[in-house]
Amino acid sequence: MLLSRVLPSNTTLLPASSRTRAAPLRCHHVPVGRAITVPVRCRSAMTIQAGDAPPVLDVEPQPLKLLEPQPLKLLDRGTKLKIAVIGFGNFGQFLARTFAAQGHEVLAYSRTDYSDTARSLGVAFFDNQHDLCEQHPDVLLLSTSILSAEAVLRSLPIQRLRRSTLFVDVLSVKEFPRNLFLQLLPPDFDILCTHPMFGPESGKHGWAGLPFVYDKVRIGDSDDRVERCHAFLEIFEREGCRMVEMSCAEHDETAAEIQFLTHTIGRVLAKLDLKSTPINTKGYETLLNLVQNTCSDSYELYNGLFIYNKNSTELIEKLDGALDTMKKELFDRLHGIFREQLFDSSGRSSIDAGN
Ligand code: NAP
């Protein structure tokens, strides 16, 4: 039967993509904006794109496949990585716990001796960077403060690493580490810039649904390099993170508002020394939680968000301006009310009238 005779006029035929697989045709309605695949006997399969009216197909059962937008699907081969965490403070430990729980081999180095904590997490702690690099990790993850990142990276004996090591960072700003990696690392190293947009406080009950931003800045073409990068990203995907691929520049533009603004408001509120009361409203509870969430991160982190994201300066000026505008609106209104009370409708001052 000719398809054109059974399909409505607003239905378009497109060549099927190579990823489309056919399934039995059962439903007669094609939702708007979706596509189905129908094999045409003597030719290759065609994809039918629905228009805005649901067509009724009067055809024998045929294979059908609804094409949904595909989420990021990473290779699921359970590749185990050897991951070296440089900077084993608050956030480094938080990440390492999950890496180890997923069965990856985790090594760590920090200027402070965290060997006891490391042992409890199943992580091998090194107090010497040379010894750590000689372990030839697949991934070297930089998790130091933003302010110390450059000094730490410069001090790493990268000549002891395998030439193809994948460098990853989790700094809360992105253009800065991207440029730093591109400037300081030899071209043989792969570079993946990431920002898990959560921390030990907001991610303490799991990472499901929390955003994970990444930018594959420089990943070699070979299968093993591509696979290694995917295996690393898969750690976060397995935990249910919302994977968002975004350029470092775009991240910084967006994060200034999302992150720096949140931290600034939290820290300003902290200066008011707010206390919980017996009559807390939901809104007030939200403010108290914001103070708790933002101030549990180090001041160094907050400072890094300001210094190393060029968009933060503009944002703090806007915030200042917005507070001034708000104050002006309130005081103008207050003055208006006072003026009305001072002068009666005849325009005489109430003081004169009293005399
Ligand atoms: P942080 O105060 O930003 O960084 C602490 C880490 O930096 C510790 O490992 C510390 O090592 C190291 N460090 C600081 N100054 C150093 C120096 N002069 N030389 C060598 N190492 C130095 O707090 P954090 O929360 O652990 O954050 C680590 C990184 O993760 C930051 O880049 C941050 O932006 C990013 N991040 C944090 C969160 C979060 O929620 N906390 C979320 C996403 C991304 P020692 O402990 O050995 O002193």
Coordinates of C-alpha atoms and ligand atoms in Angstrom, one line a residue:
M1 CA 0.0 0.0 0.0
L2 CA 1.3 3.4 -0.9
L3 CA 2.1 5.4 2.3
S4 CA 1.1 8.7 0.7
R5 CA -2.4 7.3 0.4
V6 CA -2.8 6.4 4.0
L7 CA -1.0 9.3 5.6
P8 CA -2.6 12.8 6.2
S9 CA -1.3 15.6 4.1
N10 CA 0.4 17.3 7.0
T11 CA 2.7 14.3 7.6
T12 CA 6.2 14.5 6.2
L13 CA 8.5 11.6 5.3
L14 CA 12.1 11.8 6.3
P15 CA 14.9 9.2 5.9
A16 CA 15.3 7.2 9.1
S17 CA 18.4 7.9 11.1
S18 CA 20.8 5.0 11.5
R19 CA 20.1 4.9 15.2
T20 CA 16.4 4.3 14.8
R21 CA 15.2 0.8 15.4
A22 CA 11.7 -0.4 14.3
A23 CA 9.1 -1.7 16.7
P24 CA 5.6 -3.0 16.0
L25 CA 3.1 -0.3 14.9
R26 CA 0.2 -0.4 17.4
C27 CA -1.0 3.1 18.0
H28 CA -2.9 5.1 15.5
H29 CA -2.0 8.5 16.9
V30 CA 1.3 10.2 16.4
P31 CA 1.8 12.9 19.0
V32 CA 2.7 16.3 17.7
G33 CA 6.4 16.8 17.2
R34 CA 7.2 13.2 17.5
A35 CA 8.3 10.8 14.8
I36 CA 7.7 7.2 14.1
T37 CA 9.6 4.8 11.9
V38 CA 7.8 2.7 9.4
P39 CA 9.7 0.3 7.2
V40 CA 8.8 0.6 3.5
R41 CA 8.9 -2.8 1.9
C42 CA 11.1 -2.3 -1.1
R43 CA 13.1 0.7 0.2
S44 CA 14.9 1.7 3.3
A45 CA 12.8 2.6 6.4
M46 CA 11.3 6.1 6.5
T47 CA 10.6 8.3 9.5
I48 CA 7.2 9.9 9.7
Q49 CA 7.1 13.3 11.3
A50 CA 3.8 14.3 12.8
G51 CA 2.3 17.7 12.0
D52 CA -0.2 19.4 14.3
A53 CA -3.2 17.2 13.7
P54 CA -3.1 13.6 15.0
P55 CA -3.4 11.4 11.9
V56 CA -5.3 8.1 11.8
L57 CA -3.3 5.5 10.0
D58 CA -5.3 2.8 8.3
V59 CA -2.5 0.3 7.8
E60 CA -1.6 -3.2 8.8
P61 CA 0.4 -3.5 12.0
Q62 CA 3.8 -2.1 11.1
P63 CA 7.0 -1.6 13.2
L64 CA 7.0 1.7 15.1
K65 CA 9.4 3.6 17.2
L66 CA 8.7 6.8 19.1
L67 CA 11.9 8.9 18.9
E68 CA 12.4 10.7 22.2
P69 CA 15.2 13.3 22.6
Q70 CA 18.1 11.2 23.8
P71 CA 19.7 12.2 27.2
L72 CA 23.4 12.1 27.4
K73 CA 24.2 8.4 27.4
L74 CA 27.7 7.5 28.4
L75 CA 29.4 4.3 27.8
D76 CA 28.3 1.8 30.4
R77 CA 31.3 -0.5 30.5
G78 CA 32.0 -0.1 34.2
T79 CA 35.5 1.1 33.5
K80 CA 37.4 1.4 36.7
L81 CA 39.7 4.4 36.9
K82 CA 42.7 5.3 39.0
I83 CA 41.9 8.8 40.2
A84 CA 44.4 11.1 42.0
V85 CA 42.7 13.9 44.0
I86 CA 45.0 16.9 44.5
G87 CA 43.6 19.0 47.4
F88 CA 42.0 16.6 49.9
G89 CA 40.0 19.2 51.9
N90 CA 36.3 19.5 52.4
F91 CA 35.2 19.0 48.7
G92 CA 38.0 16.6 47.7
Q93 CA 37.0 14.2 50.5
F94 CA 33.4 14.5 49.6
L95 CA 34.0 13.5 46.0
A96 CA 36.5 10.8 46.9
R97 CA 34.0 9.0 49.1
T98 CA 31.7 8.4 46.1
F99 CA 34.6 7.6 43.7
A100 CA 35.8 4.9 46.1
A101 CA 32.2 3.7 46.8
Q102 CA 31.8 3.1 43.0
G103 CA 34.9 0.9 43.0
H104 CA 37.5 3.3 41.5
E105 CA 41.0 3.4 42.9
V106 CA 41.5 6.7 44.7
L107 CA 44.8 8.3 45.6
A108 CA 45.1 11.7 47.3
Y109 CA 47.6 14.4 48.0
S110 CA 47.2 17.5 50.1
R111 CA 49.5 19.9 52.0
T112 CA 47.8 18.8 55.2
D113 CA 48.2 15.2 56.4
Y114 CA 44.8 13.6 55.9
S115 CA 46.0 10.0 56.1
D116 CA 43.5 8.9 58.8
T117 CA 40.6 10.4 57.0
A118 CA 41.8 8.9 53.7
R119 CA 42.1 5.4 55.3
S120 CA 38.6 5.6 56.6
L121 CA 37.4 6.4 53.0
G122 CA 39.4 3.6 51.4
V123 CA 41.8 6.2 49.8
A124 CA 45.6 5.9 49.5
F125 CA 47.1 9.1 50.9
F126 CA 50.4 10.4 49.7
D127 CA 52.4 13.1 51.5
N128 CA 54.7 13.5 48.5
Q129 CA 53.5 14.6 45.1
H130 CA 56.3 12.8 43.3
D131 CA 55.2 9.5 44.8
L132 CA 51.6 10.1 43.9
C133 CA 52.5 11.0 40.2
E134 CA 54.6 7.9 39.9
Q135 CA 51.5 5.8 40.5
H136 CA 50.4 6.9 37.0
P137 CA 46.8 7.8 37.7
D138 CA 44.4 7.8 34.7
V139 CA 42.8 11.0 36.0
L140 CA 44.4 13.8 38.0
L141 CA 41.6 15.8 39.7
L142 CA 42.4 19.3 41.0
S143 CA 40.3 20.1 44.0
T144 CA 42.3 22.8 45.7
S145 CA 41.0 26.3 46.5
I146 CA 40.6 28.6 43.5
L147 CA 43.2 30.9 45.0
S148 CA 45.9 28.3 45.3
A149 CA 45.1 26.4 42.1
E150 CA 47.9 28.0 40.0
A151 CA 50.6 27.5 42.6
V152 CA 49.5 23.9 43.2
L153 CA 49.4 23.1 39.5
R154 CA 52.8 24.7 38.9
S155 CA 54.3 22.7 41.7
L156 CA 53.1 19.3 40.4
P157 CA 55.9 17.1 38.9
I158 CA 53.9 16.4 35.8
Q159 CA 56.9 14.9 34.1
R160 CA 56.3 11.8 36.3
L161 CA 52.8 11.3 35.0
R162 CA 51.9 9.3 32.0
R163 CA 51.9 11.6 29.0
S164 CA 48.2 11.1 28.2
T165 CA 46.9 11.7 31.7
L166 CA 43.4 13.3 31.9
F167 CA 43.4 16.5 34.0
V168 CA 40.1 17.4 35.6
D169 CA 39.2 20.3 37.8
V170 CA 36.2 21.0 40.0
L171 CA 36.8 24.6 40.7
S172 CA 33.7 26.7 41.1
V173 CA 34.8 29.1 38.4
K174 CA 35.7 27.7 35.0
E175 CA 37.4 30.1 32.6
F176 CA 40.3 30.5 35.0
P177 CA 41.3 26.8 35.4
R178 CA 40.6 26.2 31.6
N179 CA 43.1 28.9 30.7
L180 CA 45.5 27.7 33.4
F181 CA 45.4 24.1 32.1
L182 CA 45.8 25.2 28.5
Q183 CA 48.7 27.4 29.4
L184 CA 50.6 25.1 31.8
L185 CA 49.9 21.6 30.5
P186 CA 51.8 20.0 27.6
P187 CA 49.5 19.3 24.6
D188 CA 49.6 15.5 25.3
F189 CA 47.4 15.8 28.4
D190 CA 43.7 15.7 28.1
I191 CA 41.6 18.5 29.8
L192 CA 38.1 18.2 31.2
C193 CA 36.8 21.2 33.2
T194 CA 33.9 20.5 35.5
H195 CA 31.8 22.0 38.2
P196 CA 29.6 19.8 40.4
M197 CA 27.0 22.5 41.3
F198 CA 26.6 21.1 44.8
G199 CA 28.7 20.4 47.9
P200 CA 28.9 18.4 51.1
E201 CA 25.9 20.3 52.5
S202 CA 23.5 20.4 49.5
G203 CA 24.6 16.9 48.4
K204 CA 24.6 15.2 51.7
H205 CA 21.5 13.2 50.9
G206 CA 22.7 12.1 47.5
W207 CA 23.4 13.7 44.1
A208 CA 20.3 12.7 42.3
G209 CA 18.9 15.6 40.2
L210 CA 21.8 17.9 41.1
P211 CA 23.5 19.7 38.2
F212 CA 26.9 18.7 37.0
V213 CA 28.5 21.1 34.5
Y214 CA 31.3 20.0 32.2
D215 CA 33.3 21.2 29.3
K216 CA 35.5 18.8 27.3
V217 CA 38.2 21.4 26.7
R218 CA 40.7 19.0 25.0
I219 CA 40.1 15.3 24.7
G220 CA 42.2 13.3 22.3
D221 CA 40.5 11.4 19.5
S222 CA 41.7 7.9 20.3
D223 CA 39.1 5.5 21.7
D224 CA 40.8 5.0 25.0
R225 CA 41.0 8.7 25.7
V226 CA 37.3 9.2 24.8
E227 CA 36.4 6.2 26.9
R228 CA 38.4 7.5 29.9
C229 CA 36.7 10.8 29.8
H230 CA 33.3 9.2 29.5
A231 CA 34.1 6.8 32.3
F232 CA 34.9 9.8 34.6
L233 CA 31.7 11.6 33.6
E234 CA 29.8 8.4 34.1
I235 CA 30.6 8.5 37.9
F236 CA 28.3 11.5 38.2
E237 CA 25.7 10.2 35.8
R238 CA 25.4 7.0 37.8
E239 CA 24.7 9.1 40.9
G240 CA 21.8 10.7 39.1
C241 CA 23.3 14.1 38.4
R242 CA 21.8 16.3 35.8
M243 CA 24.6 16.4 33.2
V244 CA 25.0 19.8 31.6
E245 CA 27.6 20.3 28.9
M246 CA 28.4 24.0 28.7
S247 CA 31.4 26.1 27.8
C248 CA 33.5 27.5 30.6
A249 CA 32.7 31.1 29.6
E250 CA 29.0 30.4 29.6
H251 CA 29.3 28.7 33.0
D252 CA 30.9 31.8 34.5
E253 CA 28.4 34.1 33.1
T254 CA 25.5 32.1 34.5
A255 CA 27.2 31.0 37.8
A256 CA 27.9 34.6 38.8
E257 CA 24.1 35.0 39.3
I258 CA 23.3 31.6 40.5
Q259 CA 26.3 31.1 42.8
F260 CA 28.0 34.3 43.7
L261 CA 24.7 36.0 44.3
T262 CA 23.5 33.2 46.6
H263 CA 26.7 33.1 48.5
T264 CA 26.8 36.9 48.9
I265 CA 23.2 37.1 50.2
G266 CA 24.0 34.2 52.6
R267 CA 27.1 36.0 53.9
V268 CA 25.4 39.4 54.2
L269 CA 22.6 37.7 56.2
A270 CA 25.2 36.0 58.4
K271 CA 26.5 39.5 59.3
L272 CA 23.0 40.2 60.8
D273 CA 23.5 37.3 63.2
L274 CA 20.0 36.0 62.6
K275 CA 18.5 33.7 65.3
S276 CA 15.9 31.1 65.2
T277 CA 12.7 32.1 67.0
P278 CA 9.6 30.3 68.1
I279 CA 7.6 32.1 65.4
N280 CA 9.8 31.4 62.4
T281 CA 8.0 31.6 59.1
K282 CA 8.9 29.4 56.2
G283 CA 10.5 32.3 54.4
Y284 CA 12.7 33.1 57.4
E285 CA 13.6 29.4 57.7
T286 CA 14.8 29.6 54.1
L287 CA 17.1 32.5 55.1
L288 CA 18.5 30.6 58.0
N289 CA 19.2 27.6 55.8
L290 CA 20.9 29.9 53.2
V291 CA 23.2 31.2 55.9
Q292 CA 24.0 27.7 57.0
N293 CA 24.6 26.4 53.5
T294 CA 26.8 29.2 52.3
C295 CA 28.8 29.8 55.4
S296 CA 29.7 26.2 55.8
D297 CA 31.9 26.7 52.7
S298 CA 35.3 28.3 53.3
Y299 CA 35.7 32.0 53.0
E300 CA 38.5 31.3 50.5
L301 CA 36.0 29.6 48.2
Y302 CA 33.7 32.6 48.3
N303 CA 36.6 34.9 47.8
G304 CA 37.7 32.9 44.7
L305 CA 34.2 33.2 43.2
F306 CA 34.6 37.0 43.4
I307 CA 38.2 37.3 42.3
Y308 CA 38.3 34.7 39.5
N309 CA 34.9 35.3 37.9
K310 CA 34.9 38.6 36.0
N311 CA 31.1 38.7 36.0
S312 CA 31.0 38.9 39.8
T313 CA 32.2 42.5 40.0
E314 CA 29.3 43.7 37.9
L315 CA 26.9 41.6 39.9
I316 CA 27.9 43.0 43.3
E317 CA 27.5 46.5 41.8
K318 CA 24.0 45.6 40.6
L319 CA 23.1 44.2 44.0
D320 CA 24.3 47.4 45.7
G321 CA 22.3 49.5 43.2
A322 CA 19.2 47.3 43.7
L323 CA 19.4 47.8 47.5
D324 CA 19.8 51.6 47.1
T325 CA 16.8 51.7 44.7
M326 CA 14.7 49.7 47.2
K327 CA 15.7 52.0 50.1
K328 CA 14.9 55.1 48.0
E329 CA 11.5 53.7 47.1
L330 CA 10.7 53.0 50.7
F331 CA 12.0 56.4 52.0
D332 CA 10.2 58.4 49.2
R333 CA 7.0 56.7 50.2
L334 CA 7.6 57.4 53.9
H335 CA 8.3 61.1 53.1
G336 CA 5.2 61.3 51.1
I337 CA 3.1 60.1 54.0
F338 CA 4.8 62.5 56.4
R339 CA 4.2 65.4 54.0
E340 CA 0.5 64.5 53.8
Q341 CA 0.3 64.5 57.5
L342 CA 2.2 67.8 57.9
F343 CA 0.0 69.7 55.4
D344 CA -3.8 69.7 55.4
S345 CA -5.8 69.8 52.1
S346 CA -5.6 73.6 52.1
G347 CA -1.9 73.4 51.9
R348 CA -1.4 74.9 55.3
S349 CA 1.0 73.3 57.6
S350 CA -0.5 71.4 60.5
I351 CA 1.9 73.4 62.8
D352 CA 0.5 76.7 61.5
A353 CA -3.1 75.5 61.9
G354 CA -2.3 74.6 65.5
N355 CA -1.2 78.2 66.1
Ligands
NAP1 P1 38.5 25.5 49.5 O1 38.7 26.3 50.7 O2 38.0 26.2 48.3 O3 39.7 24.6 49.2 C1 40.3 23.8 50.2 C2 41.4 23.0 49.5 O4 42.4 23.8 49.0 C3 42.0 22.0 50.5 O5 42.3 20.8 49.9 C4 43.3 22.7 50.8 O6 44.4 21.9 51.2 C5 43.7 23.4 49.5 N1 44.5 24.6 49.6 C6 44.1 25.8 50.1 N2 45.2 26.6 50.0 C7 46.3 25.9 49.6 C8 47.6 26.2 49.3 N3 48.1 27.4 49.5 N4 48.4 25.2 48.9 C9 47.9 24.0 48.7 N5 46.7 23.6 48.9 C10 45.8 24.6 49.3 O7 37.3 24.5 50.0 P2 36.7 23.2 49.3 O8 35.2 23.3 49.7 O9 37.4 22.0 49.7 O10 36.8 23.4 47.7 C11 37.8 22.8 46.9 C12 37.5 23.2 45.5 O11 36.3 22.6 45.1 C13 37.4 24.7 45.2 O12 38.1 25.0 44.0 C14 35.9 24.9 45.1 O13 35.7 26.0 44.3 C15 35.4 23.6 44.5 N6 34.1 23.3 44.8 C16 33.6 23.3 46.1 C17 32.3 23.0 46.3 C18 31.8 23.0 47.7 O14 30.5 23.0 47.9 N7 32.6 23.0 48.8 C19 31.4 22.7 45.3 C20 31.9 22.6 44.0 C21 33.2 22.9 43.7 P3 44.6 21.5 52.7 O15 43.3 21.0 53.2 O16 45.6 20.4 52.6 O17 45.1 22.7 53.4

